[in-house]
XYZ file of C-alpha atoms in Angstrom:
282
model
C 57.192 92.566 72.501
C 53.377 92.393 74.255
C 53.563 95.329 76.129
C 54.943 97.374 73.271
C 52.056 95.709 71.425
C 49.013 96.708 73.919
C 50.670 99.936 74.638
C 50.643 100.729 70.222
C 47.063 99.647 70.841
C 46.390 102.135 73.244
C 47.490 104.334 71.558
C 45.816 103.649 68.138
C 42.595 103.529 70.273
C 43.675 106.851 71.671
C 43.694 108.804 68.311
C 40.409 106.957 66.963
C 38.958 108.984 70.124
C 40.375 112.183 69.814
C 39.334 112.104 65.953
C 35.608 113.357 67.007
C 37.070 115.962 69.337
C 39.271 117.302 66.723
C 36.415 117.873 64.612
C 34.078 119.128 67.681
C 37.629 121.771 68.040
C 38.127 122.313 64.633
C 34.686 123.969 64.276
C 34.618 126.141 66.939
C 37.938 127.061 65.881
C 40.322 125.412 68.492
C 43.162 124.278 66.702
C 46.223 122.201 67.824
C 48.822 124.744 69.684
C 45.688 125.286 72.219
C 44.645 121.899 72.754
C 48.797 120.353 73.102
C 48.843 123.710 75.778
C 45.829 122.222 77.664
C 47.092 118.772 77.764
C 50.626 119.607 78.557
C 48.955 121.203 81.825
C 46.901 118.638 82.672
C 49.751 115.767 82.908
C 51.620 118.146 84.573
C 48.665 118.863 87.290
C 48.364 115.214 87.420
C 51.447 113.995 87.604
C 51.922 116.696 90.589
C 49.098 115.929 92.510
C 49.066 112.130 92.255
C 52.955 111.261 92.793
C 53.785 113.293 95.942
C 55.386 111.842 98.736
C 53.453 111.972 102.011
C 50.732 114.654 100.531
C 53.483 116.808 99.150
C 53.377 118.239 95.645
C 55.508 115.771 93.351
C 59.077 117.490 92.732
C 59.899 119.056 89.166
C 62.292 116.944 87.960
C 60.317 114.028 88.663
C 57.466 115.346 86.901
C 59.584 115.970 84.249
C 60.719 112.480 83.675
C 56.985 110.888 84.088
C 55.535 113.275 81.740
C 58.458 113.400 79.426
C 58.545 117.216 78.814
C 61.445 119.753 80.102
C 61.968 120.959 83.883
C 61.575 124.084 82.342
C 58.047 123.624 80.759
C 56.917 121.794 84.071
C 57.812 125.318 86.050
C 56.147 127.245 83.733
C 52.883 125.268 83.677
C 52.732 124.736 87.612
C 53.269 128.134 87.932
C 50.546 129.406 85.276
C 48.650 126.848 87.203
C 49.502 128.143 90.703
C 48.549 131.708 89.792
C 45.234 130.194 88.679
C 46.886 131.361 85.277
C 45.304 127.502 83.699
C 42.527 128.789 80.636
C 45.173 131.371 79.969
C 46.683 130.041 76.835
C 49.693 130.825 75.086
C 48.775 131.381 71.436
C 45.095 131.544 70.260
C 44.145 130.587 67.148
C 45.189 132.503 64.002
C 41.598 132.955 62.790
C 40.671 134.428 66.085
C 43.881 136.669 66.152
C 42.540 138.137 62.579
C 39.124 138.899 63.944
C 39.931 140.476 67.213
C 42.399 142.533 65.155
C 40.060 143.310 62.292
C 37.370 144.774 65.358
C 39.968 146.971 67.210
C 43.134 148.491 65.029
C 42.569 151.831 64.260
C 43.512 150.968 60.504
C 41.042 148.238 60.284
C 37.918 150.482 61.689
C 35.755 153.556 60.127
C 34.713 156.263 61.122
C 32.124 154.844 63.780
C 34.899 152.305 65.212
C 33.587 149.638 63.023
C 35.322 146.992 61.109
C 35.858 148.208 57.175
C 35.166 146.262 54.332
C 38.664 145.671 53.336
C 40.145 145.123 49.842
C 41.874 141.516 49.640
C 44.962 142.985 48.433
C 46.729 146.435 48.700
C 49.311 147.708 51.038
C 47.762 149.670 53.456
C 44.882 148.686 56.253
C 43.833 145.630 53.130
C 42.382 142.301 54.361
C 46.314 140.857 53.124
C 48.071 143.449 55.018
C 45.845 142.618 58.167
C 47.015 138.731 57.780
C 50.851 139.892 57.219
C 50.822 141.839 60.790
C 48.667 139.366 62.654
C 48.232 135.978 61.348
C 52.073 134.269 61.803
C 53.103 132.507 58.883
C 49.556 131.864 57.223
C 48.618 132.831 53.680
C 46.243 135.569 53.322
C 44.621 133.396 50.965
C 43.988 130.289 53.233
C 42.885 132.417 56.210
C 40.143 134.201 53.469
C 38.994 130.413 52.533
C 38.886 129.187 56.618
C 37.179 132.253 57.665
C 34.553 132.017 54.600
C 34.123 128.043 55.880
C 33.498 129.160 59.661
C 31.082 132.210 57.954
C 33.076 134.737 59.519
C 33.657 136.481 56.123
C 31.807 137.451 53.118
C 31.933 139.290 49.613
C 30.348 142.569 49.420
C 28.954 142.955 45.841
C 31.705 145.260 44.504
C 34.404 142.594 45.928
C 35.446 143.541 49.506
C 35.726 141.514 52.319
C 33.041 141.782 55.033
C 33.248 140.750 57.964
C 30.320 139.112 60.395
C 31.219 138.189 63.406
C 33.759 138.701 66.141
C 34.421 135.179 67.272
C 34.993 132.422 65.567
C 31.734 130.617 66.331
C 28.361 130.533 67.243
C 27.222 130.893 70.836
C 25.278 128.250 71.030
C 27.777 125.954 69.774
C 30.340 126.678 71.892
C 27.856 125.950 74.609
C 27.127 122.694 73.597
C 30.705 121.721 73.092
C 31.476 123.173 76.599
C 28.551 121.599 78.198
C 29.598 118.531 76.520
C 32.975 118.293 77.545
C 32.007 118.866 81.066
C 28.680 116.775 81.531
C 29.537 113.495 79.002
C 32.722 113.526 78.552
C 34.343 114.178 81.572
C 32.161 112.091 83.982
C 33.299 108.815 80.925
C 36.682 109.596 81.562
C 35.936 109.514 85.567
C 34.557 105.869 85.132
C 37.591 104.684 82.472
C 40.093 106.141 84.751
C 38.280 104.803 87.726
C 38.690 101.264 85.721
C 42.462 101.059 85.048
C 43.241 101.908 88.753
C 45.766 99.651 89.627
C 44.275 99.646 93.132
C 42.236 96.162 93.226
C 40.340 96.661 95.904
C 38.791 99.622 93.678
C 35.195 98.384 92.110
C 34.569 98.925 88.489
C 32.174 101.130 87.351
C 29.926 100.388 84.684
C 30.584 101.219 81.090
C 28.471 99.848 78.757
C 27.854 100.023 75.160
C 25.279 98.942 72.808
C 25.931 98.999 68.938
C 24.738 97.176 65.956
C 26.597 97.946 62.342
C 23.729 95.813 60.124
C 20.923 98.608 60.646
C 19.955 100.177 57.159
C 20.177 103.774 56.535
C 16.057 104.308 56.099
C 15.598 102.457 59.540
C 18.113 104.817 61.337
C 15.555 108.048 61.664
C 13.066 105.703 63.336
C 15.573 103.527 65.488
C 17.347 107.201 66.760
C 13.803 108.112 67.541
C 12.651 105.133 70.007
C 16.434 105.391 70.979
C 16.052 108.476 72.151
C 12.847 108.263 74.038
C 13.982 105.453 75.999
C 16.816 107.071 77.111
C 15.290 110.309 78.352
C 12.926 107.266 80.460
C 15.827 105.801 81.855
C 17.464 109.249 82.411
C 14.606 110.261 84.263
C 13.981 107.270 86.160
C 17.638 107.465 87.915
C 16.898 111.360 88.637
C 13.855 110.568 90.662
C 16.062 107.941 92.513
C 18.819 110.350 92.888
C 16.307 112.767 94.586
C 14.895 109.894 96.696
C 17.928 109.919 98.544
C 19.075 114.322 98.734
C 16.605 114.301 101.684
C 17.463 110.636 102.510
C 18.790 111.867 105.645
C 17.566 115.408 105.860
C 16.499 114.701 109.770
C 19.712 112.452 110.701
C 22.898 115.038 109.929
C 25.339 112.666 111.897
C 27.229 111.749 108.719
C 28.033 115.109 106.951
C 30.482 114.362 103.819
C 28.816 114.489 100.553
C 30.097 113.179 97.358
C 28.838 113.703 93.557
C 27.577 110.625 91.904
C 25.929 110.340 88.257
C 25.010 107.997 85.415
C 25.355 109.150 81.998
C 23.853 107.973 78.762
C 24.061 109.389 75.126
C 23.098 107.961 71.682
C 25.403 107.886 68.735
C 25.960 106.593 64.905
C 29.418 106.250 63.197
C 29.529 108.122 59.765
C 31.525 106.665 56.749
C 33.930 108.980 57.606
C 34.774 108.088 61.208
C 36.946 105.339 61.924
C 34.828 102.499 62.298
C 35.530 100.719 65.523
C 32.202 99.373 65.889
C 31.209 98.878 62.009
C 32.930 96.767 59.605
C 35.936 99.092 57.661
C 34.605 98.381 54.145
């Protein structure tokens, strides 16, 4: 039928999205089980907050059948959520099991309380035997290659494994992912959501895109460039108006509800390997 038409479009449309935040994830070593835990709570917080009766907290059951997961998963997320329990997840990632273990098991540490460089095979306190106790079902093997990719690991000249950090990514990456998440993609979401209200009287927000496929690959350095700097202009240009009006009303404190409002812009290119929804598939 139509709607089961739009609604496969949706969600084809839906995964093309989540592609770049898998890979965003993916590098800072975020896997699946975390992110499913994450979004499980948030259509449960949702679906609670939004569907009460009369300002009351939506009932279990009925949360339940909107979000289509168990009674019993619904009462354990509201009440992670209720004891402010929510970043607490259930099961980090492997990888980051490994190197929390490899920094504080006795067996795993010398003299100083520092992490060995550990044979890859061997029974006792070995890199393998390390993966056996603490990294579920996953091959000693493939957790060596995924923590070499992330540059958690190296060889030692006479073969060990060292190891070379304690989490599973940089700093400053994480930042930028988290800063990301909160400041770009989180105020887009605002403005989509904002957009399918069913509530008419609700205006729509702009959301605007410009995109061109037919730009050749030695132009690109110089069109990111004047991109970029007219951006930042633009960026700038709202600020000062969005300072204009802080002290608007500094000497008139009638009205005294305040609400945050923002514009957001960002620059982007599709590569070859993303899924091409504004350049032609080849």
């Amino acid at each position: 039928s139509m709607q089961d038409s739009i609604h496969q479009r949706i969600l084809n449309s839906l995964l093309v999205a989540l592609r770049p935040l898998a890979r965003a994830l993916l590098r800072v070593g975020i896997g699946y089980r975390e992110f499913a835990e994450i979004s499980k709570a948030a259509f449960v917080d949702v679906a609670t907050a939004d569907y009460g009766i009369r300002g009351r907290p939506t009932n279990i059951s009925r949360v339940a059948v909107m979000t289509g997961l168990t009674r019993k998963e619904v009462r354990r997320l509201r009440n992670k959520s209720e004891s402010g329990d929510q970043t607490e997840i259930s099961r980090p990632m492997p990888m980051a099991v490994i190197l929390h273990r490899w920094f504080t098991e006795q067996e795993f540490l010398d003299a100083d309380g520092k992490p060995r460089e550990l044979d890859f095979d061997g029974e006792q306190g070995s890199f393998s035997d390390l993966v056996r106790q603490y990294g579920g079902d996953i091959p000693p093997g493939a957790m060596r290659t995924e923590l070499k990719r992330i540059e958690a690991i190296e060889d030692n000249d006479d073969g060990k494994l060292r190891v070379l950090k304690r989490n599973v990514s940089g700093r400053e990456i994480n930042q930028r992912l988290a800063d990301g998440l909160e400041f770009v993609v989180y105020p887009a979401l605002l403005a989509l959501a904002n957009n399918t209200s069913l509530d008419t009287a609700e205006e729509t927000w702009v959301m605007r895109t410009a995109a061109t496929s037919r730009v050749r690959d030695s132009d690109v350095p110089r069109l990111r460039r004047i991109s970029s700097d007219r951006l930042a202009e633009f960026v700038e240009s709202i600020d000062d108006l969005f300072a204009a009006y802080e002290t608007l009303h500094d000497d008139d404190p009638t009205e005294s509800s305040e609400k945050a409002v923002g514009v957001g812009v960002y620059y982007f290119e599709e590569s070859r390997s993303d899924s091409g929804m504004f350049s032609k598939s080849s």
